[in-house]
Amino acid sequence: IHSLEYQALRNPSHFFDPRRYALDHRKLLIVDGKTSFIGGYNIGSLYATEWRDTHLRISGPAANDLAQSFVEFWNRFCRKDQEISHHYTRIFDPVINLRGNDALRLTFPIRDMYIDAVDNAEHTISLTNAYFVPDSVLFNALKSAAQRGVDVRILVPWNSNHFVVDWLARRYFTQCLKAGIRIFGYHTMLHAKTCTIDGQWSTIGTANLDRLSSLGNYEINAEVYSKELAQKMEAIFKSDT
C-alpha cells in the first residue's frame, strides 16, 4: 500500500500564496481503471453508519478519466521516485463529463457548470447539498429560475456538522422563499452534493455549494446527461424529502 500525504505548503514561499491553502476535498476510488467511484462519501465509521451521502459508480471507458485524474494529482505533489508511470487514456464521452477545480491554476469549472445548467432549466431543479452558502451569481441564477416558473427545490441538513455554516445558510432562506424556491431540511447530517435538472441532467461529486468548494478547494464532479440516472436521482430526492 502506497500513501501520499497531500502537503499544500511545501516551502516558505507558499505561505504567501493564497492558492496554496486549498484542500484536496476529492473522494475517489478507482479499481483496475475500469470501475470508478465519485461523490461525497468519506471513509470512516461515522460516515458509514450515521451520515446520509450519495456516491456514483462509473464502469467502462469513462472510468479512465477519473483514474487519470488521480494519477495526475498524485504525480503533481509526490516525490519523483513516487510517481505513477501508468497512463490512462482519456476519452471524450457525450454522456459523462468530469469537472475539476484546480486551485493552483485558478480554474473553477464546477461553479460555472452549475450556473449554466440552472440558467438552462425549464421545468425542475432538485438540488441536494451539505452546505448551502452560494455566491451571488449562482444564488441569483436559482432565484431567476424559480421566478420564470421552474420548480426549484433545495435539500440541506437542518443541523449539519458546522453550526456556523447552518447559520450562514439560513440567511438565504427568506430570499429563497420569496423567490418561490422550496427549502427542505433533512433530519440528520446530509453530506451529498447532487443536482438533477429537467429529468435529464445530473451532477454528483465532491463540491459543496460554499466558497471553499466553489473558489478554493480541489474538487471533482461528474456531469451526466442521462434520463435513466436523472429519474433515479429524482426518486432519491423525493425519498429524502
mmCIF file of N, CA and C in Angstrom, residues 133-238:
data_model
loop_
_atom_site.group_PDB
_atom_site.id
_atom_site.type_symbol
_atom_site.label_atom_id
_atom_site.label_comp_id
_atom_site.label_asym_id
_atom_site.label_seq_id
_atom_site.Cartn_x
_atom_site.Cartn_y
_atom_site.Cartn_z
ATOM 1 N N VAL A 133 -24.257 27.782 0.860
ATOM 2 C CA VAL A 133 -23.787 29.160 1.000
ATOM 3 C C VAL A 133 -23.279 29.596 -0.379
ATOM 4 N N PRO A 134 -24.170 29.743 -1.346
ATOM 5 C CA PRO A 134 -23.745 30.045 -2.721
ATOM 6 C C PRO A 134 -23.279 31.487 -2.871
ATOM 7 N N ASP A 135 -22.471 31.736 -3.889
ATOM 8 C CA ASP A 135 -22.102 33.112 -4.196
ATOM 9 C C ASP A 135 -23.282 33.799 -4.880
ATOM 10 N N SER A 136 -23.190 35.112 -5.058
ATOM 11 C CA SER A 136 -24.329 35.891 -5.544
ATOM 12 C C SER A 136 -24.759 35.497 -6.952
ATOM 13 N N VAL A 137 -23.812 35.125 -7.818
ATOM 14 C CA VAL A 137 -24.169 34.785 -9.196
ATOM 15 C C VAL A 137 -24.997 33.504 -9.242
ATOM 16 N N LEU A 138 -24.544 32.469 -8.537
ATOM 17 C CA LEU A 138 -25.291 31.216 -8.509
ATOM 18 C C LEU A 138 -26.632 31.389 -7.808
ATOM 19 N N PHE A 139 -26.631 32.137 -6.710
ATOM 20 C CA PHE A 139 -27.882 32.345 -5.981
ATOM 21 C C PHE A 139 -28.896 33.105 -6.845
ATOM 22 N N ASN A 140 -28.446 34.112 -7.554
ATOM 23 C CA ASN A 140 -29.346 34.849 -8.440
ATOM 24 C C ASN A 140 -29.857 33.980 -9.579
ATOM 25 N N ALA A 141 -29.015 33.059 -10.058
ATOM 26 C CA ALA A 141 -29.452 32.137 -11.112
ATOM 27 C C ALA A 141 -30.573 31.240 -10.609
ATOM 28 N N LEU A 142 -30.460 30.744 -9.366
ATOM 29 C CA LEU A 142 -31.508 29.912 -8.779
ATOM 30 C C LEU A 142 -32.801 30.705 -8.595
ATOM 31 N N LYS A 143 -32.696 31.939 -8.103
ATOM 32 C CA LYS A 143 -33.888 32.767 -7.916
ATOM 33 C C LYS A 143 -34.535 33.096 -9.256
ATOM 34 N N SER A 144 -33.743 33.390 -10.266
ATOM 35 C CA SER A 144 -34.283 33.691 -11.592
ATOM 36 C C SER A 144 -35.007 32.492 -12.181
ATOM 37 N N ALA A 145 -34.452 31.301 -11.955
ATOM 38 C CA ALA A 145 -35.105 30.089 -12.450
ATOM 39 C C ALA A 145 -36.476 29.925 -11.815
ATOM 40 N N ALA A 146 -36.563 30.122 -10.506
ATOM 41 C CA ALA A 146 -37.849 29.993 -9.813
ATOM 42 C C ALA A 146 -38.843 31.041 -10.303
ATOM 43 N N GLN A 147 -38.366 32.245 -10.532
ATOM 44 C CA GLN A 147 -39.253 33.336 -10.941
ATOM 45 C C GLN A 147 -39.759 33.177 -12.369
ATOM 46 N N ARG A 148 -39.063 32.372 -13.190
ATOM 47 C CA ARG A 148 -39.571 32.124 -14.538
ATOM 48 C C ARG A 148 -40.402 30.843 -14.614
ATOM 49 N N GLY A 149 -40.691 30.252 -13.445
ATOM 50 C CA GLY A 149 -41.607 29.126 -13.398
ATOM 51 C C GLY A 149 -41.001 27.763 -13.183
ATOM 52 N N VAL A 150 -39.686 27.694 -12.995
ATOM 53 C CA VAL A 150 -39.037 26.404 -12.730
ATOM 54 C C VAL A 150 -39.307 26.002 -11.276
ATOM 55 N N ASP A 151 -39.630 24.733 -11.068
ATOM 56 C CA ASP A 151 -39.852 24.200 -9.719
ATOM 57 C C ASP A 151 -38.493 23.919 -9.086
ATOM 58 N N VAL A 152 -38.017 24.858 -8.264
ATOM 59 C CA VAL A 152 -36.693 24.756 -7.645
ATOM 60 C C VAL A 152 -36.848 24.255 -6.213
ATOM 61 N N ARG A 153 -36.197 23.139 -5.909
ATOM 62 C CA ARG A 153 -36.240 22.557 -4.582
ATOM 63 C C ARG A 153 -34.817 22.323 -4.083
ATOM 64 N N ILE A 154 -34.557 22.741 -2.864
ATOM 65 C CA ILE A 154 -33.224 22.618 -2.275
ATOM 66 C C ILE A 154 -33.321 21.837 -0.975
ATOM 67 N N LEU A 155 -32.514 20.787 -0.859
ATOM 68 C CA LEU A 155 -32.488 19.931 0.325
ATOM 69 C C LEU A 155 -31.150 20.091 1.030
ATOM 70 N N VAL A 156 -31.196 20.444 2.308
ATOM 71 C CA VAL A 156 -29.989 20.610 3.118
ATOM 72 C C VAL A 156 -30.204 19.940 4.470
ATOM 73 N N PRO A 157 -29.142 19.605 5.180
ATOM 74 C CA PRO A 157 -29.328 19.099 6.546
ATOM 75 C C PRO A 157 -29.829 20.225 7.437
ATOM 76 N N TRP A 158 -30.836 19.943 8.260
ATOM 77 C CA TRP A 158 -31.350 21.008 9.119
ATOM 78 C C TRP A 158 -30.304 21.425 10.144
ATOM 79 N N ASN A 159 -29.539 20.447 10.627
ATOM 80 C CA ASN A 159 -28.407 20.730 11.504
ATOM 81 C C ASN A 159 -27.208 19.935 10.994
ATOM 82 N N SER A 160 -26.250 20.647 10.394
ATOM 83 C CA SER A 160 -25.078 19.967 9.841
ATOM 84 C C SER A 160 -24.006 19.827 10.911
ATOM 85 N N ASN A 161 -22.822 19.406 10.490
ATOM 86 C CA ASN A 161 -21.703 19.287 11.432
ATOM 87 C C ASN A 161 -20.952 20.603 11.607
ATOM 88 N N HIS A 162 -21.442 21.686 10.957
ATOM 89 C CA HIS A 162 -20.829 23.012 11.104
ATOM 90 C C HIS A 162 -21.939 24.015 11.404
ATOM 91 N N PHE A 163 -22.114 24.355 12.668
ATOM 92 C CA PHE A 163 -23.237 25.212 13.040
ATOM 93 C C PHE A 163 -23.090 26.621 12.465
ATOM 94 N N VAL A 164 -21.856 27.075 12.238
ATOM 95 C CA VAL A 164 -21.678 28.397 11.646
ATOM 96 C C VAL A 164 -22.195 28.414 10.212
ATOM 97 N N VAL A 165 -21.939 27.332 9.476
ATOM 98 C CA VAL A 165 -22.435 27.231 8.106
ATOM 99 C C VAL A 165 -23.960 27.168 8.103
ATOM 100 N N ASP A 166 -24.553 26.468 9.077
ATOM 101 C CA ASP A 166 -26.015 26.443 9.188
ATOM 102 C C ASP A 166 -26.561 27.851 9.374
ATOM 103 N N TRP A 167 -25.903 28.615 10.228
ATOM 104 C CA TRP A 167 -26.337 29.990 10.481
ATOM 105 C C TRP A 167 -26.231 30.832 9.213
ATOM 106 N N LEU A 168 -25.138 30.648 8.465
ATOM 107 C CA LEU A 168 -24.960 31.391 7.217
ATOM 108 C C LEU A 168 -26.001 30.974 6.177
ATOM 109 N N ALA A 169 -26.293 29.674 6.113
ATOM 110 C CA ALA A 169 -27.254 29.186 5.129
ATOM 111 C C ALA A 169 -28.649 29.746 5.379
ATOM 112 N N ARG A 170 -29.019 29.885 6.628
ATOM 113 C CA ARG A 170 -30.360 30.357 6.951
ATOM 114 C C ARG A 170 -30.588 31.807 6.521
ATOM 115 N N ARG A 171 -29.512 32.530 6.297
ATOM 116 C CA ARG A 171 -29.662 33.905 5.803
ATOM 117 C C ARG A 171 -30.273 33.928 4.403
ATOM 118 N N TYR A 172 -30.119 32.825 3.669
ATOM 119 C CA TYR A 172 -30.626 32.764 2.298
ATOM 120 C C TYR A 172 -32.085 32.307 2.232
ATOM 121 N N PHE A 173 -32.583 31.714 3.305
ATOM 122 C CA PHE A 173 -33.878 31.050 3.228
ATOM 123 C C PHE A 173 -35.022 32.015 2.934
ATOM 124 N N THR A 174 -35.027 33.180 3.562
ATOM 125 C CA THR A 174 -36.108 34.134 3.329
ATOM 126 C C THR A 174 -36.155 34.565 1.869
ATOM 127 N N GLN A 175 -34.987 34.869 1.299
ATOM 128 C CA GLN A 175 -34.937 35.248 -0.110
ATOM 129 C C GLN A 175 -35.372 34.096 -1.007
ATOM 130 N N CYS A 176 -34.990 32.880 -0.627
ATOM 131 C CA CYS A 176 -35.412 31.703 -1.404
ATOM 132 C C CYS A 176 -36.933 31.601 -1.436
ATOM 133 N N LEU A 177 -37.553 31.690 -0.277
ATOM 134 C CA LEU A 177 -38.999 31.529 -0.186
ATOM 135 C C LEU A 177 -39.721 32.649 -0.935
ATOM 136 N N LYS A 178 -39.203 33.864 -0.837
ATOM 137 C CA LYS A 178 -39.819 34.981 -1.565
ATOM 138 C C LYS A 178 -39.729 34.789 -3.075
ATOM 139 N N ALA A 179 -38.647 34.143 -3.533
ATOM 140 C CA ALA A 179 -38.468 33.907 -4.968
ATOM 141 C C ALA A 179 -39.238 32.693 -5.464
ATOM 142 N N GLY A 180 -39.803 31.904 -4.527
ATOM 143 C CA GLY A 180 -40.544 30.704 -4.922
ATOM 144 C C GLY A 180 -39.744 29.426 -4.837
ATOM 145 N N ILE A 181 -38.558 29.483 -4.241
ATOM 146 C CA ILE A 181 -37.735 28.286 -4.047
ATOM 147 C C ILE A 181 -38.200 27.565 -2.793
ATOM 148 N N ARG A 182 -38.361 26.262 -2.875
ATOM 149 C CA ARG A 182 -38.780 25.461 -1.727
ATOM 150 C C ARG A 182 -37.549 24.880 -1.032
ATOM 151 N N ILE A 183 -37.520 24.997 0.295
ATOM 152 C CA ILE A 183 -36.402 24.525 1.105
ATOM 153 C C ILE A 183 -36.850 23.328 1.937
ATOM 154 N N PHE A 184 -36.053 22.267 1.912
ATOM 155 C CA PHE A 184 -36.328 21.077 2.713
ATOM 156 C C PHE A 184 -35.148 20.821 3.641
ATOM 157 N N GLY A 185 -35.436 20.478 4.898
ATOM 158 C CA GLY A 185 -34.392 20.180 5.864
ATOM 159 C C GLY A 185 -34.357 18.691 6.179
ATOM 160 N N TYR A 186 -33.166 18.093 6.067
ATOM 161 C CA TYR A 186 -33.012 16.663 6.348
ATOM 162 C C TYR A 186 -32.791 16.463 7.839
ATOM 163 N N HIS A 187 -33.265 15.343 8.388
ATOM 164 C CA HIS A 187 -33.322 15.144 9.831
ATOM 165 C C HIS A 187 -31.986 14.789 10.466
ATOM 166 N N THR A 188 -31.001 14.393 9.654
ATOM 167 C CA THR A 188 -29.668 14.092 10.194
ATOM 168 C C THR A 188 -28.628 14.677 9.256
ATOM 169 N N MET A 189 -27.355 14.401 9.480
ATOM 170 C CA MET A 189 -26.328 15.005 8.645
ATOM 171 C C MET A 189 -26.404 14.475 7.220
ATOM 172 N N LEU A 190 -26.682 15.362 6.292
ATOM 173 C CA LEU A 190 -26.775 15.049 4.868
ATOM 174 C C LEU A 190 -25.528 15.603 4.194
ATOM 175 N N HIS A 191 -24.738 14.731 3.582
ATOM 176 C CA HIS A 191 -23.430 15.138 3.051
ATOM 177 C C HIS A 191 -23.356 15.043 1.534
ATOM 178 N N ALA A 192 -24.453 14.688 0.880
ATOM 179 C CA ALA A 192 -24.471 14.517 -0.574
ATOM 180 C C ALA A 192 -24.324 15.851 -1.280
ATOM 181 N N LYS A 193 -23.727 15.803 -2.486
ATOM 182 C CA LYS A 193 -23.574 17.001 -3.317
ATOM 183 C C LYS A 193 -24.089 16.641 -4.711
ATOM 184 N N THR A 194 -25.388 16.817 -4.932
ATOM 185 C CA THR A 194 -26.013 16.380 -6.171
ATOM 186 C C THR A 194 -27.002 17.418 -6.678
ATOM 187 N N CYS A 195 -27.300 17.328 -7.959
ATOM 188 C CA CYS A 195 -28.334 18.176 -8.548
ATOM 189 C C CYS A 195 -28.869 17.472 -9.781
ATOM 190 N N THR A 196 -30.178 17.541 -9.977
ATOM 191 C CA THR A 196 -30.830 16.971 -11.156
ATOM 192 C C THR A 196 -31.743 18.036 -11.754
ATOM 193 N N ILE A 197 -31.687 18.178 -13.078
ATOM 194 C CA ILE A 197 -32.446 19.232 -13.745
ATOM 195 C C ILE A 197 -33.232 18.649 -14.918
ATOM 196 N N ASP A 198 -34.529 18.970 -14.944
ATOM 197 C CA ASP A 198 -35.417 18.639 -16.068
ATOM 198 C C ASP A 198 -35.448 17.154 -16.410
ATOM 199 N N GLY A 199 -35.135 16.304 -15.452
ATOM 200 C CA GLY A 199 -35.230 14.871 -15.690
ATOM 201 C C GLY A 199 -34.258 14.328 -16.714
ATOM 202 N N GLN A 200 -33.154 15.070 -16.976
ATOM 203 C CA GLN A 200 -32.206 14.575 -17.977
ATOM 204 C C GLN A 200 -30.741 14.918 -17.682
ATOM 205 N N TRP A 201 -30.515 15.875 -16.781
ATOM 206 C CA TRP A 201 -29.147 16.278 -16.453
ATOM 207 C C TRP A 201 -28.915 16.092 -14.960
ATOM 208 N N SER A 202 -27.751 15.547 -14.603
ATOM 209 C CA SER A 202 -27.423 15.351 -13.182
ATOM 210 C C SER A 202 -25.944 15.618 -12.951
ATOM 211 N N THR A 203 -25.635 16.011 -11.729
ATOM 212 C CA THR A 203 -24.245 16.062 -11.303
ATOM 213 C C THR A 203 -24.136 15.430 -9.924
ATOM 214 N N ILE A 204 -23.085 14.648 -9.746
ATOM 215 C CA ILE A 204 -22.763 14.016 -8.465
ATOM 216 C C ILE A 204 -21.271 14.202 -8.257
ATOM 217 N N GLY A 205 -20.888 14.673 -7.080
ATOM 218 C CA GLY A 205 -19.461 14.878 -6.880
ATOM 219 C C GLY A 205 -19.105 15.272 -5.480
ATOM 220 N N THR A 206 -18.005 16.017 -5.368
ATOM 221 C CA THR A 206 -17.430 16.325 -4.058
ATOM 222 C C THR A 206 -17.626 17.779 -3.656
ATOM 223 N N ALA A 207 -18.088 18.632 -4.573
ATOM 224 C CA ALA A 207 -18.117 20.068 -4.327
ATOM 225 C C ALA A 207 -19.365 20.503 -3.567
ATOM 226 N N ASN A 208 -19.158 21.173 -2.443
ATOM 227 C CA ASN A 208 -20.255 21.794 -1.716
ATOM 228 C C ASN A 208 -20.606 23.131 -2.378
ATOM 229 N N LEU A 209 -21.758 23.668 -2.015
ATOM 230 C CA LEU A 209 -22.143 24.986 -2.514
ATOM 231 C C LEU A 209 -21.746 26.045 -1.487
ATOM 232 N N ASP A 210 -20.443 26.203 -1.332
ATOM 233 C CA ASP A 210 -19.897 27.244 -0.467
ATOM 234 C C ASP A 210 -18.644 27.798 -1.115
ATOM 235 N N ARG A 211 -18.064 28.807 -0.515
ATOM 236 C CA ARG A 211 -16.923 29.490 -1.131
ATOM 237 C C ARG A 211 -15.701 28.589 -1.238
ATOM 238 N N LEU A 212 -15.480 27.747 -0.226
ATOM 239 C CA LEU A 212 -14.301 26.883 -0.253
ATOM 240 C C LEU A 212 -14.325 25.933 -1.443
ATOM 241 N N SER A 213 -15.485 25.336 -1.701
ATOM 242 C CA SER A 213 -15.577 24.395 -2.812
ATOM 243 C C SER A 213 -15.667 25.110 -4.158
ATOM 244 N N SER A 214 -16.369 26.247 -4.205
ATOM 245 C CA SER A 214 -16.582 26.931 -5.472
ATOM 246 C C SER A 214 -15.316 27.612 -5.981
ATOM 247 N N LEU A 215 -14.551 28.229 -5.065
ATOM 248 C CA LEU A 215 -13.411 29.048 -5.485
ATOM 249 C C LEU A 215 -12.159 28.753 -4.669
ATOM 250 N N GLY A 216 -12.045 27.528 -4.134
ATOM 251 C CA GLY A 216 -10.897 27.247 -3.296
ATOM 252 C C GLY A 216 -10.361 25.840 -3.435
ATOM 253 N N ASN A 217 -11.047 24.878 -2.877
ATOM 254 C CA ASN A 217 -10.522 23.522 -2.767
ATOM 255 C C ASN A 217 -10.376 22.816 -4.112
ATOM 256 N N TYR A 218 -9.575 21.756 -4.099
ATOM 257 C CA TYR A 218 -9.552 20.826 -5.223
ATOM 258 C C TYR A 218 -10.808 19.961 -5.123
ATOM 259 N N GLU A 219 -11.620 19.999 -6.165
ATOM 260 C CA GLU A 219 -12.892 19.274 -6.176
ATOM 261 C C GLU A 219 -13.054 18.584 -7.518
ATOM 262 N N ILE A 220 -13.981 17.622 -7.570
ATOM 263 C CA ILE A 220 -14.290 16.979 -8.837
ATOM 264 C C ILE A 220 -15.750 16.531 -8.829
ATOM 265 N N ASN A 221 -16.459 16.824 -9.906
ATOM 266 C CA ASN A 221 -17.854 16.440 -10.073
ATOM 267 C C ASN A 221 -18.038 15.748 -11.412
ATOM 268 N N ALA A 222 -18.926 14.764 -11.430
ATOM 269 C CA ALA A 222 -19.332 14.142 -12.685
ATOM 270 C C ALA A 222 -20.602 14.833 -13.173
ATOM 271 N N GLU A 223 -20.608 15.199 -14.437
ATOM 272 C CA GLU A 223 -21.778 15.788 -15.086
ATOM 273 C C GLU A 223 -22.321 14.738 -16.057
ATOM 274 N N VAL A 224 -23.565 14.314 -15.842
ATOM 275 C CA VAL A 224 -24.100 13.164 -16.573
ATOM 276 C C VAL A 224 -25.385 13.550 -17.306
ATOM 277 N N TYR A 225 -25.412 13.298 -18.611
ATOM 278 C CA TYR A 225 -26.613 13.504 -19.411
ATOM 279 C C TYR A 225 -27.281 12.139 -19.608
ATOM 280 N N SER A 226 -28.232 11.827 -18.742
ATOM 281 C CA SER A 226 -28.881 10.523 -18.784
ATOM 282 C C SER A 226 -30.253 10.619 -18.138
ATOM 283 N N LYS A 227 -31.299 10.326 -18.901
ATOM 284 C CA LYS A 227 -32.649 10.334 -18.341
ATOM 285 C C LYS A 227 -32.804 9.233 -17.289
ATOM 286 N N GLU A 228 -32.161 8.091 -17.535
ATOM 287 C CA GLU A 228 -32.262 6.977 -16.593
ATOM 288 C C GLU A 228 -31.681 7.353 -15.232
ATOM 289 N N LEU A 229 -30.475 7.939 -15.238
ATOM 290 C CA LEU A 229 -29.868 8.358 -13.976
ATOM 291 C C LEU A 229 -30.680 9.485 -13.342
ATOM 292 N N ALA A 230 -31.144 10.425 -14.142
ATOM 293 C CA ALA A 230 -31.913 11.546 -13.615
ATOM 294 C C ALA A 230 -33.179 11.064 -12.916
ATOM 295 N N GLN A 231 -33.828 10.069 -13.473
ATOM 296 C CA GLN A 231 -35.027 9.519 -12.839
ATOM 297 C C GLN A 231 -34.697 8.890 -11.487
ATOM 298 N N LYS A 232 -33.565 8.188 -11.419
ATOM 299 C CA LYS A 232 -33.145 7.600 -10.149
ATOM 300 C C LYS A 232 -32.819 8.688 -9.131
ATOM 301 N N MET A 233 -32.154 9.735 -9.591
ATOM 302 C CA MET A 233 -31.798 10.823 -8.680
ATOM 303 C C MET A 233 -33.039 11.557 -8.186
ATOM 304 N N GLU A 234 -34.033 11.728 -9.032
ATOM 305 C CA GLU A 234 -35.260 12.367 -8.609
ATOM 306 C C GLU A 234 -36.015 11.504 -7.606
ATOM 307 N N ALA A 235 -35.961 10.181 -7.796
ATOM 308 C CA ALA A 235 -36.607 9.274 -6.847
ATOM 309 C C ALA A 235 -35.913 9.345 -5.497
ATOM 310 N N ILE A 236 -34.581 9.438 -5.494
ATOM 311 C CA ILE A 236 -33.839 9.583 -4.233
ATOM 312 C C ILE A 236 -34.188 10.898 -3.555
ATOM 313 N N PHE A 237 -34.272 11.963 -4.345
ATOM 314 C CA PHE A 237 -34.604 13.276 -3.795
ATOM 315 C C PHE A 237 -35.997 13.242 -3.166
ATOM 316 N N LYS A 238 -36.942 12.638 -3.850
ATOM 317 C CA LYS A 238 -38.308 12.546 -3.331
ATOM 318 C C LYS A 238 -38.337 11.746 -2.034
#
